[in-house]
PDB file of C-alpha atoms in Angstrom:
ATOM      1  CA  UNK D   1      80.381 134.765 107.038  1.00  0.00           C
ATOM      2  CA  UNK D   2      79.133 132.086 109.604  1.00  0.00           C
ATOM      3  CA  UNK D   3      75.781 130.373 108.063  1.00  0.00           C
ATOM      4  CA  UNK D   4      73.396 127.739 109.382  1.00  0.00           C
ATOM      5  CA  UNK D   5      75.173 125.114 107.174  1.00  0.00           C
ATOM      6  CA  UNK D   6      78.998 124.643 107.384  1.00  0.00           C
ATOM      7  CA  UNK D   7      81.352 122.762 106.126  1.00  0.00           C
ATOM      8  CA  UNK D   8      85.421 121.815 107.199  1.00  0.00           C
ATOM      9  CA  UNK D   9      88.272 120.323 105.331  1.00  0.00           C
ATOM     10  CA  UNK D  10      90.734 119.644 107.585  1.00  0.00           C
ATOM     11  CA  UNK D  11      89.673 121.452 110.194  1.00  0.00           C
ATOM     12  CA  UNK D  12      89.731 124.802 108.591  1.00  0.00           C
ATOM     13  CA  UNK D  13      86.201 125.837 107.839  1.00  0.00           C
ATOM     14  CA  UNK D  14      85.091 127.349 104.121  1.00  0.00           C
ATOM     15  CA  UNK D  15      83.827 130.524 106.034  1.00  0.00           C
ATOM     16  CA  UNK D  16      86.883 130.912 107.072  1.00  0.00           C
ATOM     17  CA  UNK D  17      88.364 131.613 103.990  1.00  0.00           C
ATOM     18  CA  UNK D  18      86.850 135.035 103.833  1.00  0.00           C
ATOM     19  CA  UNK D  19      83.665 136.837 105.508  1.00  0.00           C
ATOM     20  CA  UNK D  20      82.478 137.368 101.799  1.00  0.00           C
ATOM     21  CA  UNK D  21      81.594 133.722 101.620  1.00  0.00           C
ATOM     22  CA  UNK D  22      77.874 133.016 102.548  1.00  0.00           C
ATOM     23  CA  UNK D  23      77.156 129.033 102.046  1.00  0.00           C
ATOM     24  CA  UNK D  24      73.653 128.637 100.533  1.00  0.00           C
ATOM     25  CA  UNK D  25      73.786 124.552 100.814  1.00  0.00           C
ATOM     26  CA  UNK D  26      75.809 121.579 101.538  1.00  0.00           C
ATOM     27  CA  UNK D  27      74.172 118.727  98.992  1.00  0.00           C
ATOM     28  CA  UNK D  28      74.507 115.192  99.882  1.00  0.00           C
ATOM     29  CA  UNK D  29      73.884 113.021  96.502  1.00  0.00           C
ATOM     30  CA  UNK D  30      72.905 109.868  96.754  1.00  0.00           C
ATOM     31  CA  UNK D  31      75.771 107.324  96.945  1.00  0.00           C
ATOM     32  CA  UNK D  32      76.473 105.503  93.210  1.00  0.00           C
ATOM     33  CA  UNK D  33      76.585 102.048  93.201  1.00  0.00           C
ATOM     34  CA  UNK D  34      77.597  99.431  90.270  1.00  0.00           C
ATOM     35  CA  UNK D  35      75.701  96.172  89.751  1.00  0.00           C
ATOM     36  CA  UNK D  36      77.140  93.412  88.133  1.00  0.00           C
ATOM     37  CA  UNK D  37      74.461  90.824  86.766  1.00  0.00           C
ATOM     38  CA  UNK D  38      73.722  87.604  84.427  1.00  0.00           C
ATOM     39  CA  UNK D  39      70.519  86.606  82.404  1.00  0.00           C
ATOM     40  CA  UNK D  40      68.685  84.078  84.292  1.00  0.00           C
ATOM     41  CA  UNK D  41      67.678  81.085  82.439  1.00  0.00           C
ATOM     42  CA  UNK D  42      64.483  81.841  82.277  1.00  0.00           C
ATOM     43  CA  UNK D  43      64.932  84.873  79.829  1.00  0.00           C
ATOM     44  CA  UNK D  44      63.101  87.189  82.895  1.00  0.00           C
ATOM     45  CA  UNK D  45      65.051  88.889  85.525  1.00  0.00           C
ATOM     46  CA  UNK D  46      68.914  88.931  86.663  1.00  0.00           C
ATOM     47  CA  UNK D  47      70.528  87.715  89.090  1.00  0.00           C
ATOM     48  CA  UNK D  48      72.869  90.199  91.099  1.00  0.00           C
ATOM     49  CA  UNK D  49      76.526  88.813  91.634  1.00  0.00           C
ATOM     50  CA  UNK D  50      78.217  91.445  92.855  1.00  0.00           C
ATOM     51  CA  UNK D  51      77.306  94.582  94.175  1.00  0.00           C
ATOM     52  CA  UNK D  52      80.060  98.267  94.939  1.00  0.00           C
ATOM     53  CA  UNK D  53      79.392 101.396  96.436  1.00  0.00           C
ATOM     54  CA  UNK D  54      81.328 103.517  94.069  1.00  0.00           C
ATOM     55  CA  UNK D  55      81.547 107.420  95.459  1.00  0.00           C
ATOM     56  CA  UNK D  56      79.421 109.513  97.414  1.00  0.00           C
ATOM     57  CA  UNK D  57      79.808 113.187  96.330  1.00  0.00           C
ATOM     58  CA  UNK D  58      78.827 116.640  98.293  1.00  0.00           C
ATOM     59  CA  UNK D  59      78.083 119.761  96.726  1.00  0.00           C
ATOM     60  CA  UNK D  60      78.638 123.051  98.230  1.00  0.00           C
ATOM     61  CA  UNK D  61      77.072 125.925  96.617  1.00  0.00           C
ATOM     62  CA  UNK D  62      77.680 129.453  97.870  1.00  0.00           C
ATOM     63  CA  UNK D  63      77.561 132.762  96.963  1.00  0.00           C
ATOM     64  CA  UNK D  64      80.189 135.915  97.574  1.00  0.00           C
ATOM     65  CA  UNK D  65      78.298 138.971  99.737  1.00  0.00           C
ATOM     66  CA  UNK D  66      77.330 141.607  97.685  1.00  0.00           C
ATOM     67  CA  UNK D  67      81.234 142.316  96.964  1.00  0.00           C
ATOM     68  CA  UNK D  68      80.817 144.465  94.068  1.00  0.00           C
ATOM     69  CA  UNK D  69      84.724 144.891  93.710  1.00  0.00           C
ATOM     70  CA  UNK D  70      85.844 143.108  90.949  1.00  0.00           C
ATOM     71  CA  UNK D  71      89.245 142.373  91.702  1.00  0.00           C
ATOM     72  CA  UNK D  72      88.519 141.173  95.091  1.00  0.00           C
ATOM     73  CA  UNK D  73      85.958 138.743  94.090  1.00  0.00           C
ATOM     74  CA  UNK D  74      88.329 136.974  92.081  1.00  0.00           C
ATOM     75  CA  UNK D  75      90.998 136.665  94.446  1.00  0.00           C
ATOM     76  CA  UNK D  76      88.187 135.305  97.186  1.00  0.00           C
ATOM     77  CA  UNK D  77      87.634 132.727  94.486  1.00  0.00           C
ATOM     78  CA  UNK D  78      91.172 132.033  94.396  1.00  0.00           C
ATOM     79  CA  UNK D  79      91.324 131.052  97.795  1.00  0.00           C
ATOM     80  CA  UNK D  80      88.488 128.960  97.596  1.00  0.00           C
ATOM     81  CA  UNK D  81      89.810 126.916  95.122  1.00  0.00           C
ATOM     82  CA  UNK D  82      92.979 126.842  97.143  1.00  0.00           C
ATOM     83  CA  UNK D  83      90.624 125.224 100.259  1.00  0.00           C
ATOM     84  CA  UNK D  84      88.871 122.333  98.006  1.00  0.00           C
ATOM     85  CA  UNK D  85      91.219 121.474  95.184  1.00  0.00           C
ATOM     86  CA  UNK D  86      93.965 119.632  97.503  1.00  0.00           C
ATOM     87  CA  UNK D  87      90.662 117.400  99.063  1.00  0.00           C
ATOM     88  CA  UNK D  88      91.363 116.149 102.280  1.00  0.00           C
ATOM     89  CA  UNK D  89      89.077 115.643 105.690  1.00  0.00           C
ATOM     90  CA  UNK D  90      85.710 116.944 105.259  1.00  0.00           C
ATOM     91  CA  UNK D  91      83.285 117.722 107.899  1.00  0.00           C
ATOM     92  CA  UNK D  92      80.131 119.270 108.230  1.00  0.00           C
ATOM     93  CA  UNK D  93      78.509 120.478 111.543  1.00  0.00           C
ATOM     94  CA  UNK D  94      75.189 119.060 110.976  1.00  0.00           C
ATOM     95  CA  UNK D  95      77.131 115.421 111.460  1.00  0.00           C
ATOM     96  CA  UNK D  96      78.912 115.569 114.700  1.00  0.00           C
ATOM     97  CA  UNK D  97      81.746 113.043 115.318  1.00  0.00           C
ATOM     98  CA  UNK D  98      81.830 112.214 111.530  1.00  0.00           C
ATOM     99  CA  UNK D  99      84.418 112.492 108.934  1.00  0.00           C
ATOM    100  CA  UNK D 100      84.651 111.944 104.273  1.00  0.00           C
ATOM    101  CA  UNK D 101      88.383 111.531 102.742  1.00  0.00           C
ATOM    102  CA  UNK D 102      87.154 113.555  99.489  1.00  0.00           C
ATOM    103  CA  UNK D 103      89.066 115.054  96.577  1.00  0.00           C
ATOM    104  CA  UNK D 104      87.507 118.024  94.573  1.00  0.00           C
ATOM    105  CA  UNK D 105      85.991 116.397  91.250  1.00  0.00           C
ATOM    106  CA  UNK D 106      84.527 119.842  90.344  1.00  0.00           C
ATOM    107  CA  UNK D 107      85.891 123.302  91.508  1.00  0.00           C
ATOM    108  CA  UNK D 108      83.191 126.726  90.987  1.00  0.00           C
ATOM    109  CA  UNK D 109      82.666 127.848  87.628  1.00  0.00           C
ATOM    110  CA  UNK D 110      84.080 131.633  87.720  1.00  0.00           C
ATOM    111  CA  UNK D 111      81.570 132.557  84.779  1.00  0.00           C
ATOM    112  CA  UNK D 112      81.464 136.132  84.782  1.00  0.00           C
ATOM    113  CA  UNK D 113      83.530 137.992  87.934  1.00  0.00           C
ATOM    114  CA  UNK D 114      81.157 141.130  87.949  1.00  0.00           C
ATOM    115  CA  UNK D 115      78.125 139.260  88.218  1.00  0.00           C
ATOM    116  CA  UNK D 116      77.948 139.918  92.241  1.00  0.00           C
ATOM    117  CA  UNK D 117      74.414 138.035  92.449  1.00  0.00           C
ATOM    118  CA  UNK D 118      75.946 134.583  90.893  1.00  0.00           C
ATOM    119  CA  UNK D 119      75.776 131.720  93.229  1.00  0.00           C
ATOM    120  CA  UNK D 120      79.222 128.969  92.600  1.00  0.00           C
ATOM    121  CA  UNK D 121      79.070 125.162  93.300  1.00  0.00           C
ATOM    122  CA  UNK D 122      82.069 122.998  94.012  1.00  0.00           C
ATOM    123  CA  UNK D 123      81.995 119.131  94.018  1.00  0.00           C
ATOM    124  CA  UNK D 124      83.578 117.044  96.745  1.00  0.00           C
ATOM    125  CA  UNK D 125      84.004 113.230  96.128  1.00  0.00           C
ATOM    126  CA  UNK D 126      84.578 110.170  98.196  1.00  0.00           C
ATOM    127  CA  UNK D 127      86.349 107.143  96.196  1.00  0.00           C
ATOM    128  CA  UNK D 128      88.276 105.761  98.445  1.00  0.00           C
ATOM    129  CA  UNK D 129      85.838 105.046 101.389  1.00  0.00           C
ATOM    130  CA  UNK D 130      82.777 106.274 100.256  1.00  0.00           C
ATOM    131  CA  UNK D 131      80.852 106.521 103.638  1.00  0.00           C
ATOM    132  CA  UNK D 132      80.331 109.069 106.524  1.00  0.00           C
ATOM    133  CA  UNK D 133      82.886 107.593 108.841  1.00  0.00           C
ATOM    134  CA  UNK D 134      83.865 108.059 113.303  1.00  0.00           C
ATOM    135  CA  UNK D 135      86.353 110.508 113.477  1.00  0.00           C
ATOM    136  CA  UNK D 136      87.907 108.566 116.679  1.00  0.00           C
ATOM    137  CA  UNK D 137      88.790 105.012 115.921  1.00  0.00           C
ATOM    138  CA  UNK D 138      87.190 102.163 118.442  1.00  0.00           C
ATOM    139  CA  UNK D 139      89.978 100.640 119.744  1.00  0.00           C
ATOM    140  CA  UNK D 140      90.071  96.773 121.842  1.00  0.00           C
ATOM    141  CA  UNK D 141      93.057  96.082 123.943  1.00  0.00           C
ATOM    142  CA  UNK D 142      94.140  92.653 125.020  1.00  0.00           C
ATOM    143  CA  UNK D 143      97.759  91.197 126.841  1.00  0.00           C
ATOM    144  CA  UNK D 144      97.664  88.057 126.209  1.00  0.00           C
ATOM    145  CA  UNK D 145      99.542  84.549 124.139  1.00  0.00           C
ATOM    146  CA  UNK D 146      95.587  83.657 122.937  1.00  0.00           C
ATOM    147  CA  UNK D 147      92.538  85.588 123.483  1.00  0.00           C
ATOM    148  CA  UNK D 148      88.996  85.030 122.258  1.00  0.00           C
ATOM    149  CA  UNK D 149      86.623  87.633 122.913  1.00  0.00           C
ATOM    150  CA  UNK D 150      83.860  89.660 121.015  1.00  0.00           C
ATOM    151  CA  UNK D 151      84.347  92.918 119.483  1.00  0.00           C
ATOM    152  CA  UNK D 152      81.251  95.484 118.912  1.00  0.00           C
ATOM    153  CA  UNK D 153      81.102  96.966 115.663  1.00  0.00           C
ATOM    154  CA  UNK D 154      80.165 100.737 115.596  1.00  0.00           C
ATOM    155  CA  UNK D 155      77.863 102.155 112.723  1.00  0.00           C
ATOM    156  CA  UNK D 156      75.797 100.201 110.397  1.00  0.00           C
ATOM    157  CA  UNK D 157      77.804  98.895 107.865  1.00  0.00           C
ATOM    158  CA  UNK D 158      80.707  96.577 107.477  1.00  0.00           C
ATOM    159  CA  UNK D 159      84.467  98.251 108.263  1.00  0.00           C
ATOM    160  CA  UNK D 160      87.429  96.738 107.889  1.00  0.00           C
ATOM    161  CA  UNK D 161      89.526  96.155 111.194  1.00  0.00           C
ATOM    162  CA  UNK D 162      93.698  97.498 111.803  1.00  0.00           C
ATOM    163  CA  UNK D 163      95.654  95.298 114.145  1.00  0.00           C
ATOM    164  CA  UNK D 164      99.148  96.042 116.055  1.00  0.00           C
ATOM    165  CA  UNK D 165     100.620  92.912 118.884  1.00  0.00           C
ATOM    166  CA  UNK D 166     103.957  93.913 120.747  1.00  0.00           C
ATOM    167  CA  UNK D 167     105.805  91.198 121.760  1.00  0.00           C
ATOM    168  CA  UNK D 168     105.462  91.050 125.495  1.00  0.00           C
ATOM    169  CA  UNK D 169     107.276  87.949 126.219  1.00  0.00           C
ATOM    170  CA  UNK D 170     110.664  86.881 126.587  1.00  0.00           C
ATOM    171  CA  UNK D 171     111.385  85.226 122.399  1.00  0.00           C
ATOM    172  CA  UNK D 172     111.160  85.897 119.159  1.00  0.00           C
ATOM    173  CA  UNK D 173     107.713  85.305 117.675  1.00  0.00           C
ATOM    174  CA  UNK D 174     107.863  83.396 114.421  1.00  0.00           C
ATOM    175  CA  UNK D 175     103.872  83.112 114.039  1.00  0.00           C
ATOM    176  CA  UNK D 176     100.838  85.124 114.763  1.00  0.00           C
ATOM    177  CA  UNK D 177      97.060  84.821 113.561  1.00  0.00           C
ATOM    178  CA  UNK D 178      93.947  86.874 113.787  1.00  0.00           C
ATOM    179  CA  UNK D 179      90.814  85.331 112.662  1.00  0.00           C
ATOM    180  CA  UNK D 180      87.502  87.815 112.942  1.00  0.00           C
ATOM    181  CA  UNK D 181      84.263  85.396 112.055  1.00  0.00           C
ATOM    182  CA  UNK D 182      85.281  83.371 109.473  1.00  0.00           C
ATOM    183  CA  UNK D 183      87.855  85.403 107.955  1.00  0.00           C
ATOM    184  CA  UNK D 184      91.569  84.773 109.173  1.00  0.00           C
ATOM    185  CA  UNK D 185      95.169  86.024 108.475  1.00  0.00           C
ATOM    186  CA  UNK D 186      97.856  84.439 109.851  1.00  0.00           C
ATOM    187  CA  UNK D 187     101.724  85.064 109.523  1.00  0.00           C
ATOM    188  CA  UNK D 188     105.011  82.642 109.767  1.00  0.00           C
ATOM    189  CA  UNK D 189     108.666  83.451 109.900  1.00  0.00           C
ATOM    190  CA  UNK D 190     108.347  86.968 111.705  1.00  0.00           C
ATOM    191  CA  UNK D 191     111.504  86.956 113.633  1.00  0.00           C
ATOM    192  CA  UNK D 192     109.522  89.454 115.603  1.00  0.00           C
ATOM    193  CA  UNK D 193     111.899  90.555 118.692  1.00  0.00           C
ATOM    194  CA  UNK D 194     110.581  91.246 122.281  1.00  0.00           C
ATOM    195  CA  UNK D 195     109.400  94.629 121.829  1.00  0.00           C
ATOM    196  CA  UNK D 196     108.942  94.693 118.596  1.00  0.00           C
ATOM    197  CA  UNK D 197     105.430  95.438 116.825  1.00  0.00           C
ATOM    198  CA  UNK D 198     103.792  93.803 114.010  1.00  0.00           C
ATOM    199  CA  UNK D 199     101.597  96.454 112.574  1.00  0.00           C
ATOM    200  CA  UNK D 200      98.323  95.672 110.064  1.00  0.00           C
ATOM    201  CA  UNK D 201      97.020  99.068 108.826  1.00  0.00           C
ATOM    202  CA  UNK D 202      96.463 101.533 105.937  1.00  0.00           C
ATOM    203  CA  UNK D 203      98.424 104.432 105.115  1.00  0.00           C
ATOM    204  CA  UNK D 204      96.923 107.745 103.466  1.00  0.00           C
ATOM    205  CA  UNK D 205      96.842 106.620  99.799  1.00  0.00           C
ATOM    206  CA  UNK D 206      94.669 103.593 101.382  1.00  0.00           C
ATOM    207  CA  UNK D 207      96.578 100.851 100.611  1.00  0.00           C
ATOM    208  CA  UNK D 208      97.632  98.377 103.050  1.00  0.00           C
ATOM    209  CA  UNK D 209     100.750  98.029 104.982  1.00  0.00           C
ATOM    210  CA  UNK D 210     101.997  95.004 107.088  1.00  0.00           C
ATOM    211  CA  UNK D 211     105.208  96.196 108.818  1.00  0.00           C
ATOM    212  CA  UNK D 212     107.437  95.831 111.695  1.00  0.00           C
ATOM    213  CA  UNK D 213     108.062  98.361 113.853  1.00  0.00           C
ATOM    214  CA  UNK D 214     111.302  98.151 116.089  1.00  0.00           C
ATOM    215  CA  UNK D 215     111.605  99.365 119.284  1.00  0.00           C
ATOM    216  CA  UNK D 216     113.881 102.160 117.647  1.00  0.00           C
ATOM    217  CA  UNK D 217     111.722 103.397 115.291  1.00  0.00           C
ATOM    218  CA  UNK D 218     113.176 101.361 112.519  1.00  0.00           C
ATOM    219  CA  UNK D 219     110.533  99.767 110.349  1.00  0.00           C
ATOM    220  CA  UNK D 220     110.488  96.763 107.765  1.00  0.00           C
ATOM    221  CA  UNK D 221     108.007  95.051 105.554  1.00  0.00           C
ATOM    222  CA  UNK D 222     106.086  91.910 106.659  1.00  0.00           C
ATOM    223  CA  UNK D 223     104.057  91.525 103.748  1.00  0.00           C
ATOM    224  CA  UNK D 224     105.611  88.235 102.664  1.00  0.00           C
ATOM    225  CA  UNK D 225     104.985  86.566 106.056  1.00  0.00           C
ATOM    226  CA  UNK D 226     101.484  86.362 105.548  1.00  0.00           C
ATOM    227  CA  UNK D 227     100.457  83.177 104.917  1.00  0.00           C
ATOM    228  CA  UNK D 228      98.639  82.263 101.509  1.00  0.00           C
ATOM    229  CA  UNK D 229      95.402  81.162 102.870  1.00  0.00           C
ATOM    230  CA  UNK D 230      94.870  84.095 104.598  1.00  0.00           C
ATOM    231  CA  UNK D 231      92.103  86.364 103.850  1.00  0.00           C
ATOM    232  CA  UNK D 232      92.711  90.123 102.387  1.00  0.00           C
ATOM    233  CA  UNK D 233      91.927  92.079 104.870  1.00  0.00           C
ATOM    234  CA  UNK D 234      89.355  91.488 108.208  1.00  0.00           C
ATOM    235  CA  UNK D 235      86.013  93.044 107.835  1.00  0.00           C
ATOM    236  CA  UNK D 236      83.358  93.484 110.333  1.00  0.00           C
ATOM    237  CA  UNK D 237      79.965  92.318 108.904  1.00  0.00           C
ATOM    238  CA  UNK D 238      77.646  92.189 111.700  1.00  0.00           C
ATOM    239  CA  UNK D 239      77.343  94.917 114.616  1.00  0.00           C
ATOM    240  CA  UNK D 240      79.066  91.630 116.863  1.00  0.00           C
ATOM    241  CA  UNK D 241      81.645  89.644 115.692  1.00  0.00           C
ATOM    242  CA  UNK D 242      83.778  86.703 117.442  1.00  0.00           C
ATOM    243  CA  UNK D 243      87.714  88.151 117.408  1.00  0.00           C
ATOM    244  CA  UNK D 244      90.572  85.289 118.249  1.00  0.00           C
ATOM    245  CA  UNK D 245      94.018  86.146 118.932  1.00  0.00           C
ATOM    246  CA  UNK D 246      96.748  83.962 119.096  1.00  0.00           C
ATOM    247  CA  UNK D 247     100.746  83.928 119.130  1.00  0.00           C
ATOM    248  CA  UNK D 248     103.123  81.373 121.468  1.00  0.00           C
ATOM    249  CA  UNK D 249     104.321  84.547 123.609  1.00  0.00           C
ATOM    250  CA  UNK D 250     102.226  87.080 125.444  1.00  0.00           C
ATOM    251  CA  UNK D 251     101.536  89.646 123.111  1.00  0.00           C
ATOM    252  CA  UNK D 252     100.072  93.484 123.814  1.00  0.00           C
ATOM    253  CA  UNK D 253      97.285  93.763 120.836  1.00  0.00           C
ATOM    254  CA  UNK D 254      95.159  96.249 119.842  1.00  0.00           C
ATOM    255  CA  UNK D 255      92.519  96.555 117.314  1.00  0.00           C
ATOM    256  CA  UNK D 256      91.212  99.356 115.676  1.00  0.00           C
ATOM    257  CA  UNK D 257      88.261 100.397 113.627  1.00  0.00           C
ATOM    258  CA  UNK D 258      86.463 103.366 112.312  1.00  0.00           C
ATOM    259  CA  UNK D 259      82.204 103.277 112.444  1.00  0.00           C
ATOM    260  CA  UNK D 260      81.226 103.791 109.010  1.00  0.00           C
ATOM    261  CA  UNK D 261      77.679 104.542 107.767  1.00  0.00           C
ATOM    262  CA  UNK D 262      75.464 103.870 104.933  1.00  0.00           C
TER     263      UNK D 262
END
C-alpha cells in the first residue's frame, strides 16, 4: 500500500513488496559520533583530539493491513526480510536526489503472527559513509599536461574526491600528481601507455583502488606507484577548493565527487 512516507532500497520500494504493507514511519536517529579526549592540565575540562561520525541508522516501522490470515502474514514478513537483510541503496522520497549505503542491523521482530494489530520495526545502518549523499556524482573535466583551476564542492560537509587521466599524448607517462588544497598524491614509474587510464576510486566494499585501465579492458594495480609522501586520499574541506593537475603529456582528467550532508 502506497503511504505518505516511503522508502527504496535499490530502487525497489518496501510497498512494493506487498499491498499489505502500510509504513507508519521512516525514523532518522541522530548520527553517533566518538570523541577521543585528554585531561587538561588544569584538572577541569578536555581537550578534544579527534573527533568520527560513526553510523547513522533509519528505522522503518510498519504495520501489515488488517490481514487476518495467518499464513499469509508470515510469508509477507518473509519477503520483507528478503528486501532489508541484503542492505544496499536506500532512498526515501521525502529526500529527493539523495542516497545511504546501509546494511540491516535489526530485521522486525515476528512476535506473535496472529496478532494482526502489531506494528514491526526494522533497522537500517550506515557504517561505511554515514551521511545522506548526491545520487549523481559532480564531475570536472579538463585536457590538458597541467591545469590549475577551482573545483566547487556540493553539500556541506567534506567528501573525498575520485580521479581518472587518459593519456592523450603521444608517450608513456611515468609521473602524474594531483594536489587538492594542501593535500597531494603523486605517482612515479607508471609506464602508462597512450590511451591508457590511471584510475583513483573506490569499489563497493569501499576500499580504495588505484589501477590501470588499458585500452582493452585489461586492468592492473598501481598502488605501488604512489609516492610515499603522498596523502591518503583527497578530501574536499571547504565548499571551494584550489585543484592542480599535472603530468608531462596532455592528459584527459576527470574528477568526481558525491555531495554529502551532515
Amino acid at each position: 500500500m502506497r503511504t505518505k512516507c516511503i522508502v527504496y532500497m535499490d530502487g525497489v520500494g518496501l510497498h512494493e513488496v506487498s499491498p499489505d504493507v502500510v509504513i507508519q514511519s521512516i525514523d532518522e536517529n541522530a548520527p553517533v559520533m566518538q570523541h577521543t579526549t585528554l585531561n587538561k592540565g588544569t584538572h577541569i575540562g578536555q581537550w578534544v583530539t579527534a573527533e568520527a561520525r560513526s553510523y547513522l541508522e533509519v528505522d522503518v516501522t510498519f504495520a501489515l493491513r488488517n490481514v487476518r490470515d495467518v499464513p499469509r502474514r508470515a510469508q509477507v514478513l518473509g519477503r520483507i526480510n528478503d528486501w532489508a537483510a541484503g542492505g544496499g541503496i536506500l532512498s526515501v522520497n521525502y529526500r529527493p536526489g539523495r542516497r545511504l549505503r546501509v546494511v540491516c542491523e535489526a530485521l522486525p521482530a515476528a512476535g506473535d503472527v496472529r496478532g494482526w494489530t502489531n506494528e514491526y520495526t526494522l533497522a537500517l545502518r550506515a557504517y561505511d559513509v554515514p551521511y545522506w549523499e548526491d545520487d549523481t556524482e559532480a564531475v570536472y573535466t579538463a585536457t590538458a599536461s597541467a591545469k590549475t583551476d577551482v573545483l566547487v564542492r556540493r553539500g556541506t560537509v567534506r567528501t573525498p574526491i575520485s580521479f581518472s587521466a587518459r593519456n592523450a599524448g603521444t608517450a608513456a607517462v611515468q609521473t602524474l600528481s594531483v594536489a587538492l588544497g594542501n593535500q597531494k598524491i603523486a605517482f612515479s614509474g607508471l609506464g602508462l601507455a597512450v590511451g591508457e587510464t590511471l584510475a583513483l576510486n573506490c569499489g563497493e566494499d569501499g576500499f580504495q583502488r588505484i589501477r590501470i585501465l588499458g585500452a582493452d579492458g585489461g586492468t592492473r594495480d598501481a598502488y605501488a606507484c604512489r609516492t610515499s609522501e603522498s596523502s591518503d586520499e583527497l578530501l574536499l574541506t571547504a565548499p571551494h577548493e584550489t585543484i592542480t593537475l599535472s603530468a608531462p603529456q596532455t592528459m584527459a582528467w576527470e574528477i568526481r565527487h558525491r555531495g554529502r550532508y551532515a
